[in-house]
Amino acid sequence: MDSIPFLDLKRAWDFYGHEIETSVIRVLRKGIYLNGPETKDLEEELANFIGVRFAIGVSSGTEALYLILRALDLPLGSVILLPSFTFVATAEVVLRAGLKPVFVDIEEDSVNLDPFHLQETYRKCKKEGLKVSGVIAVSLFGIPAKLLEIFEFCKREGLFLIEDICQAFGSSYFGKKVGSFGIANATSFYPTKNLSACGDGGMVFTNDEGLAEKIRILKEHGQSKPYFYEYPGVNGRIDEIQCSILRVKFKYFEREKERRKILAERYEEALRDLLGKVQLLKIPQGGEPVFSIFSLRVTQREALRDYLEKNGIPTRIYYPLPLHLQPLYKKLGYKEGDLPKTEKLSREILSLPFFPYLKEEEVDYIVKKIKAFYGG
Ligand SMILES: *Cc1c(COP(=O)(O)O)cnc(C)c1O
């Protein structure tokens, strides 16, 4: 077999490339490139899909998270609790908003925030006299975090819950879409995500009208009326071409979601035999994932990676060094051993080729080689 791509965006082109070309040319000819009808329609379509009242298109997932923190107007220096096992953007925006990230350990089998550790870390912060403002819950790889439990905890303690659903657009938890649990929630349209643009883009989802309005103002330089500025804002717009592309791709979202499901189940079915050597990630009860990344916990990871690489199978590690051990965040006082489950998972996690247009034969070949490596 030829070498298999980890993720090949070109393959989608055979299915709806011509439709994207048509819609892009339509926007180009119309001459409205920002804040136009494509943005408005996409916002409406996705707000309906997630099940919230408001959606605000922005320039990236990172900016979506940042704008939420800014719009909440949290006390400077107050604590945001979040996982360390996530993409750097989740923590970076906390610093940028003048807040203090405090990392919480995860459940190593479901990769997301552990509600128990969340409570424990919260208590520790209180004991140290720190003001805690909110929690960012990430649904990593497309696996829903335990959002009901986390929501209840936040409500009880008077904390804002913010969801980072950048890797989990379309996933749900007990029948409710991720992205509808927090006060405001962020997704990304980065090209490798579940619903993706041909460039950068993101969106905020919320039921809170005041927050929605404030985010709209902040993403336009803090302009509340033409040339009238109330807050220091950013240029955080999404553009019409990306929105038109996203609207085409959104029509195929359910079909791609189905393909993701079929391929993930095919991997899971075949790898179940390798118990002890390979562990599948655990979906919390009530969770319906839409995998963006397909990952396993494995033994002898580096040797397995080399072996697969030699057989034309690329793999990735999301994420090799957890955030609390990165030079930037270590300065906040973290050291090895502080988040044992996060650190253990970082040593075991391995991501396999995965995207809706991966072929069944390719999955079978990958599985065959993994089995051959473990002598199965
Ligand atoms: C991709 C991603 C982001 C950032 O999204 P961008 O659109 O690339 O800015 C944030 N958090 C997580 C978990 C992500 O995977």
Coordinates of C-alpha atoms and ligand atoms in Angstrom, one line a residue:
M1 CA 0.0 0.0 0.0
D2 CA 1.2 3.6 -0.8
S3 CA 1.9 5.7 2.2
I4 CA -1.2 6.8 4.1
P5 CA -1.7 10.5 4.8
F6 CA -2.2 11.5 8.4
L7 CA -4.9 13.9 7.2
D8 CA -5.4 14.8 3.5
L9 CA -7.7 17.8 3.0
K10 CA -7.6 17.5 -0.7
R11 CA -9.6 14.3 -0.7
A12 CA -12.7 16.2 0.3
W13 CA -12.4 18.2 -2.9
D14 CA -13.8 15.4 -5.0
F15 CA -17.0 15.5 -3.1
Y16 CA -17.9 19.2 -2.8
G17 CA -14.9 21.2 -4.3
H18 CA -17.0 22.5 -7.2
E19 CA -19.6 23.8 -4.8
I20 CA -17.0 25.6 -2.8
E21 CA -15.5 27.1 -6.0
T22 CA -18.9 28.4 -7.1
S23 CA -19.7 30.0 -3.7
V24 CA -16.3 31.6 -3.4
I25 CA -16.6 33.2 -6.8
R26 CA -20.1 34.4 -6.0
V27 CA -18.7 36.2 -2.9
L28 CA -15.8 37.6 -4.9
R29 CA -18.1 39.0 -7.6
K30 CA -20.5 40.4 -5.1
G31 CA -17.8 42.6 -3.5
I32 CA -18.8 42.3 0.2
Y33 CA -15.9 40.7 2.0
L34 CA -16.6 41.4 5.7
N35 CA -19.6 41.6 7.9
G36 CA -22.0 40.5 5.1
P37 CA -24.8 38.1 4.5
E38 CA -22.6 34.9 4.5
T39 CA -21.4 35.6 8.0
K40 CA -24.9 36.4 9.2
D41 CA -26.4 33.2 7.6
L42 CA -23.6 31.0 9.0
E43 CA -24.1 32.4 12.5
E44 CA -27.8 31.7 12.3
E45 CA -27.3 28.1 10.9
L46 CA -24.7 27.2 13.5
A47 CA -26.5 28.8 16.5
N48 CA -29.5 26.6 15.5
F49 CA -27.3 23.5 15.2
I50 CA -25.7 24.0 18.6
G51 CA -29.0 25.0 20.2
V52 CA -28.1 28.5 21.5
R53 CA -29.6 31.9 20.8
F54 CA -26.5 33.7 19.5
A55 CA -23.4 32.9 17.5
I56 CA -20.7 35.4 16.7
G57 CA -18.2 34.7 13.9
V58 CA -14.7 35.6 14.7
S59 CA -11.2 35.3 13.3
S60 CA -10.1 32.1 15.0
G61 CA -10.8 29.7 17.9
T62 CA -8.2 31.4 19.9
E63 CA -9.8 34.8 19.4
A64 CA -13.2 33.3 20.3
L65 CA -11.8 32.2 23.7
Y66 CA -10.0 35.4 24.3
L67 CA -13.1 37.5 23.5
I68 CA -15.2 35.5 25.9
L69 CA -12.8 36.1 28.7
R70 CA -12.6 39.8 27.9
A71 CA -16.4 40.1 27.6
L72 CA -17.0 38.5 31.0
D73 CA -15.0 41.4 32.5
L74 CA -13.4 39.2 35.2
P75 CA -11.3 40.6 38.0
L76 CA -7.7 41.0 36.8
G77 CA -5.4 38.4 38.2
S78 CA -8.2 36.0 39.1
V79 CA -8.0 32.3 38.5
I80 CA -9.3 30.3 35.6
L81 CA -9.2 26.6 36.1
L82 CA -8.4 24.5 33.0
P83 CA -6.7 21.3 31.9
S84 CA -3.0 21.2 31.1
F85 CA -3.7 18.5 28.5
T86 CA -4.9 20.7 25.7
F87 CA -3.7 22.8 22.8
V88 CA -1.7 25.9 24.0
A89 CA -4.4 28.4 23.0
T90 CA -6.7 27.4 25.8
A91 CA -4.1 28.7 28.4
E92 CA -2.5 31.4 26.3
V93 CA -5.8 33.4 26.2
V94 CA -6.0 33.3 30.0
L95 CA -2.6 35.1 30.3
R96 CA -3.5 37.5 27.5
A97 CA -6.7 38.5 29.3
G98 CA -4.7 39.3 32.4
L99 CA -5.9 36.2 34.3
K100 CA -4.1 33.4 36.1
P101 CA -4.3 29.9 34.6
V102 CA -4.4 27.1 37.2
F103 CA -4.1 23.6 35.8
V104 CA -6.4 20.8 36.8
D105 CA -5.6 17.1 36.3
I106 CA -7.7 14.9 34.0
E107 CA -9.2 11.5 33.8
E108 CA -6.5 9.7 31.9
D109 CA -8.9 7.3 30.2
S110 CA -11.3 10.0 28.9
V111 CA -8.5 12.7 28.5
N112 CA -10.7 15.5 29.8
L113 CA -11.1 17.4 33.1
D114 CA -11.8 15.3 36.1
P115 CA -14.7 16.8 38.1
F116 CA -13.1 15.5 41.3
H117 CA -9.7 17.1 40.7
L118 CA -11.6 20.3 39.6
Q119 CA -13.2 20.5 43.0
E120 CA -9.9 19.7 44.8
T121 CA -7.9 22.3 42.9
Y122 CA -10.7 24.9 43.4
R123 CA -10.5 24.3 47.2
K124 CA -6.7 24.6 47.2
C125 CA -7.0 27.9 45.4
K126 CA -9.5 29.2 47.9
K127 CA -7.3 28.1 50.8
E128 CA -4.4 30.1 49.3
G129 CA -6.7 33.1 49.2
L130 CA -7.0 33.2 45.4
K131 CA -10.1 34.5 43.7
V132 CA -11.4 32.0 41.2
S133 CA -13.5 33.3 38.4
G134 CA -14.2 30.5 36.0
V135 CA -13.4 27.1 34.4
I136 CA -12.5 26.4 30.8
A137 CA -13.7 22.8 29.9
V138 CA -12.1 21.4 26.8
S139 CA -13.7 18.5 25.0
L140 CA -10.4 17.2 23.5
F141 CA -10.2 15.0 20.4
G142 CA -14.0 15.3 20.1
I143 CA -14.7 13.5 23.4
P144 CA -17.2 15.4 25.4
A145 CA -16.0 16.5 28.9
K146 CA -18.3 15.6 31.8
L147 CA -20.1 18.9 31.2
L148 CA -23.2 18.3 33.3
E149 CA -21.0 17.6 36.4
I150 CA -18.7 20.5 35.6
F151 CA -21.7 22.8 35.0
E152 CA -23.3 21.9 38.3
F153 CA -20.0 22.5 40.1
C154 CA -19.6 25.9 38.5
K155 CA -23.2 26.8 39.4
R156 CA -22.8 25.8 43.0
E157 CA -19.6 27.8 43.4
G158 CA -20.6 30.8 41.3
L159 CA -18.0 30.3 38.6
F160 CA -18.3 31.0 34.9
L161 CA -18.1 27.9 32.7
I162 CA -16.6 28.4 29.3
E163 CA -16.3 25.6 26.8
D164 CA -13.5 25.1 24.4
I165 CA -15.1 22.9 21.7
C166 CA -12.5 23.6 19.1
Q167 CA -11.9 19.9 18.6
A168 CA -15.5 18.8 19.3
F169 CA -17.9 20.6 17.1
G170 CA -20.9 18.4 16.7
S171 CA -20.3 16.2 19.8
S172 CA -23.0 16.0 22.4
Y173 CA -23.4 15.0 26.1
F174 CA -26.7 13.5 27.2
G175 CA -28.4 14.7 24.0
K176 CA -27.2 18.3 24.3
K177 CA -24.6 19.7 22.0
V178 CA -21.2 20.6 23.4
G179 CA -20.9 24.3 23.1
S180 CA -24.3 24.8 24.8
F181 CA -23.3 24.1 28.4
G182 CA -21.1 27.1 29.2
I183 CA -22.0 30.8 29.6
A184 CA -20.2 31.3 26.3
N185 CA -18.3 28.7 24.2
A186 CA -15.7 28.8 21.5
T187 CA -15.1 26.7 18.4
S188 CA -12.4 26.9 15.7
F189 CA -12.7 26.5 11.9
Y190 CA -8.9 25.8 11.5
P191 CA -8.5 23.5 8.5
T192 CA -8.1 20.3 10.5
K193 CA -11.1 20.7 12.8
N194 CA -14.5 18.9 12.5
L195 CA -16.1 21.8 10.6
S196 CA -13.3 23.7 8.9
A197 CA -12.6 26.6 6.7
C198 CA -9.8 27.0 4.1
G199 CA -7.9 29.3 6.4
D200 CA -8.6 30.6 9.9
G201 CA -11.9 31.3 11.6
G202 CA -13.9 30.7 14.8
M203 CA -17.2 31.2 16.5
V204 CA -18.6 32.0 19.9
F205 CA -21.9 30.4 21.0
T206 CA -24.0 31.8 23.9
N207 CA -27.5 32.3 25.1
D208 CA -26.5 35.5 26.9
E209 CA -27.6 38.5 24.8
G210 CA -25.4 41.0 26.7
L211 CA -22.3 38.9 26.2
A212 CA -23.1 38.4 22.6
E213 CA -23.4 42.1 22.1
K214 CA -20.2 42.8 24.0
I215 CA -18.3 40.3 21.9
R216 CA -19.5 41.9 18.7
I217 CA -18.2 45.2 20.0
L218 CA -14.9 43.8 21.2
K219 CA -14.2 42.0 17.9
E220 CA -14.6 45.4 16.1
H221 CA -12.0 47.4 18.0
G222 CA -14.4 48.0 20.9
Q223 CA -16.5 50.1 18.7
S224 CA -20.1 50.4 20.0
K225 CA -21.2 53.0 17.5
P226 CA -19.4 54.1 14.3
Y227 CA -16.1 55.6 15.4
F228 CA -17.1 55.5 19.1
Y229 CA -14.9 53.3 21.3
E230 CA -15.8 52.0 24.7
Y231 CA -13.3 49.2 25.3
P232 CA -9.9 48.2 24.0
G233 CA -10.9 45.7 21.4
V234 CA -9.3 43.7 18.6
N235 CA -9.7 43.1 14.9
G236 CA -11.3 39.8 15.3
R237 CA -13.6 39.4 12.3
I238 CA -14.2 36.3 10.2
D239 CA -14.4 37.0 6.4
E240 CA -17.2 36.4 3.9
I241 CA -15.2 34.0 1.8
Q242 CA -14.5 31.7 4.7
C243 CA -18.1 31.8 5.8
S244 CA -19.4 30.9 2.3
I245 CA -17.0 27.9 2.3
L246 CA -18.1 26.9 5.8
R247 CA -21.8 27.0 4.7
V248 CA -21.1 24.6 1.9
K249 CA -19.1 22.3 4.2
F250 CA -21.8 22.5 6.9
K251 CA -24.2 20.9 4.4
Y252 CA -21.9 17.8 4.4
F253 CA -21.2 17.8 8.1
E254 CA -23.6 15.0 9.0
R255 CA -22.3 12.8 6.3
E256 CA -18.7 13.5 7.4
K257 CA -19.7 12.9 11.0
E258 CA -21.1 9.5 10.0
R259 CA -17.8 8.7 8.2
R260 CA -15.9 9.7 11.3
K261 CA -18.1 7.3 13.3
I262 CA -17.7 4.4 10.9
L263 CA -13.9 4.8 10.8
A264 CA -13.5 5.2 14.5
E265 CA -15.6 2.1 15.2
R266 CA -13.6 0.2 12.7
Y267 CA -10.4 1.1 14.5
E268 CA -11.9 0.4 17.9
E269 CA -13.3 -3.0 16.9
A270 CA -10.0 -4.2 15.5
L271 CA -7.8 -2.9 18.3
R272 CA -9.9 -4.2 21.1
D273 CA -8.0 -7.5 20.8
L274 CA -4.7 -5.8 21.8
L275 CA -5.8 -5.3 25.4
G276 CA -2.9 -4.5 27.7
K277 CA -0.8 -3.1 24.8
V278 CA -3.3 -0.7 23.4
Q279 CA -6.0 1.0 25.3
L280 CA -8.9 2.8 23.7
L281 CA -10.0 6.1 25.1
K282 CA -13.2 6.0 27.2
I283 CA -16.2 8.0 26.2
P284 CA -18.1 9.2 29.3
Q285 CA -21.5 7.7 29.7
G286 CA -24.0 9.9 27.9
G287 CA -21.4 11.2 25.6
E288 CA -21.6 11.1 21.8
P289 CA -18.2 12.0 20.3
V290 CA -17.4 13.4 16.9
F291 CA -13.8 12.6 16.7
S292 CA -11.5 15.2 15.2
I293 CA -8.4 13.2 16.2
F294 CA -8.3 9.5 16.8
S295 CA -5.9 8.6 19.7
L296 CA -5.0 5.6 21.7
R297 CA -2.9 4.9 24.8
V298 CA -0.1 2.6 23.8
T299 CA 2.9 0.9 25.3
Q300 CA 6.4 1.1 23.7
R301 CA 5.2 4.2 21.9
E302 CA 8.5 5.4 20.3
A303 CA 9.3 2.0 18.9
L304 CA 5.7 1.6 17.6
R305 CA 5.9 5.1 15.9
D306 CA 9.2 4.2 14.2
Y307 CA 7.8 0.9 13.0
L308 CA 4.6 2.5 11.6
E309 CA 6.6 5.3 10.0
K310 CA 8.8 2.7 8.2
N311 CA 5.5 1.1 6.9
G312 CA 4.3 4.4 5.5
I313 CA 2.0 5.2 8.4
P314 CA 2.5 8.7 9.9
T315 CA 1.4 9.2 13.5
R316 CA 1.4 12.3 15.8
I317 CA 1.5 13.0 19.5
Y318 CA -1.1 15.3 20.8
Y319 CA 0.5 16.5 23.1
P320 CA 4.0 15.5 24.0
L321 CA 4.6 18.0 26.8
P322 CA 1.7 19.1 28.9
L323 CA 1.2 22.9 29.3
H324 CA 2.2 23.0 33.0
L325 CA 5.6 21.7 32.0
Q326 CA 6.2 24.1 29.1
P327 CA 8.8 26.8 29.8
L328 CA 6.2 29.6 29.8
Y329 CA 3.8 28.0 32.3
K330 CA 6.4 26.3 34.5
K331 CA 7.3 29.8 35.6
L332 CA 3.9 29.8 37.4
G333 CA 5.5 27.3 39.8
Y334 CA 4.8 23.9 38.3
K335 CA 7.1 21.0 38.4
E336 CA 7.1 17.4 37.2
G337 CA 4.7 15.2 39.2
D338 CA 2.2 18.0 39.9
L339 CA -0.4 16.5 37.5
P340 CA 0.4 12.8 37.4
K341 CA -2.5 11.6 35.2
T342 CA -1.8 14.4 32.6
E343 CA 1.9 13.5 32.6
K344 CA 1.2 9.8 32.3
L345 CA -1.2 10.3 29.4
S346 CA 1.4 12.5 27.6
R347 CA 3.8 9.6 27.7
E348 CA 1.2 7.1 26.3
I349 CA -0.9 9.0 23.8
L350 CA -0.6 8.3 20.1
S351 CA -2.8 9.7 17.3
L352 CA -3.4 7.7 14.1
P353 CA -4.4 8.9 10.6
F354 CA -8.0 10.0 10.8
F355 CA -10.3 12.1 8.6
P356 CA -13.7 11.5 7.0
Y357 CA -12.1 10.5 3.6
L358 CA -9.7 8.0 5.0
K359 CA -10.5 4.6 3.4
E360 CA -11.6 1.4 5.1
E361 CA -8.6 -0.4 3.5
E362 CA -6.3 2.1 5.0
V363 CA -7.7 1.6 8.5
D364 CA -7.3 -2.1 8.0
Y365 CA -3.7 -1.8 6.9
I366 CA -2.9 0.5 9.8
V367 CA -4.5 -2.0 12.3
K368 CA -2.7 -4.9 10.7
K369 CA 0.7 -3.2 11.1
I370 CA -0.1 -2.3 14.8
K371 CA -0.9 -5.9 15.4
A372 CA 2.2 -7.1 13.7
F373 CA 4.3 -4.7 15.9
Y374 CA 2.9 -6.3 19.0
G375 CA 3.3 -9.7 17.6
G376 CA -0.4 -10.4 17.3
Ligands
LIG1 C1 -7.4 24.5 17.5 C2 -7.7 24.7 18.9 C3 -7.7 26.0 19.5 C4 -7.4 27.3 18.7 O1 -8.1 27.4 17.5 P1 -7.5 28.3 16.3 O2 -8.7 28.5 15.4 O3 -6.4 27.6 15.7 O4 -7.1 29.6 16.9 C5 -8.0 26.1 20.8 N1 -8.2 25.1 21.6 C6 -8.2 23.8 21.1 C7 -8.4 22.7 22.1 C8 -7.8 23.6 19.8 O5 -7.7 22.3 19.3

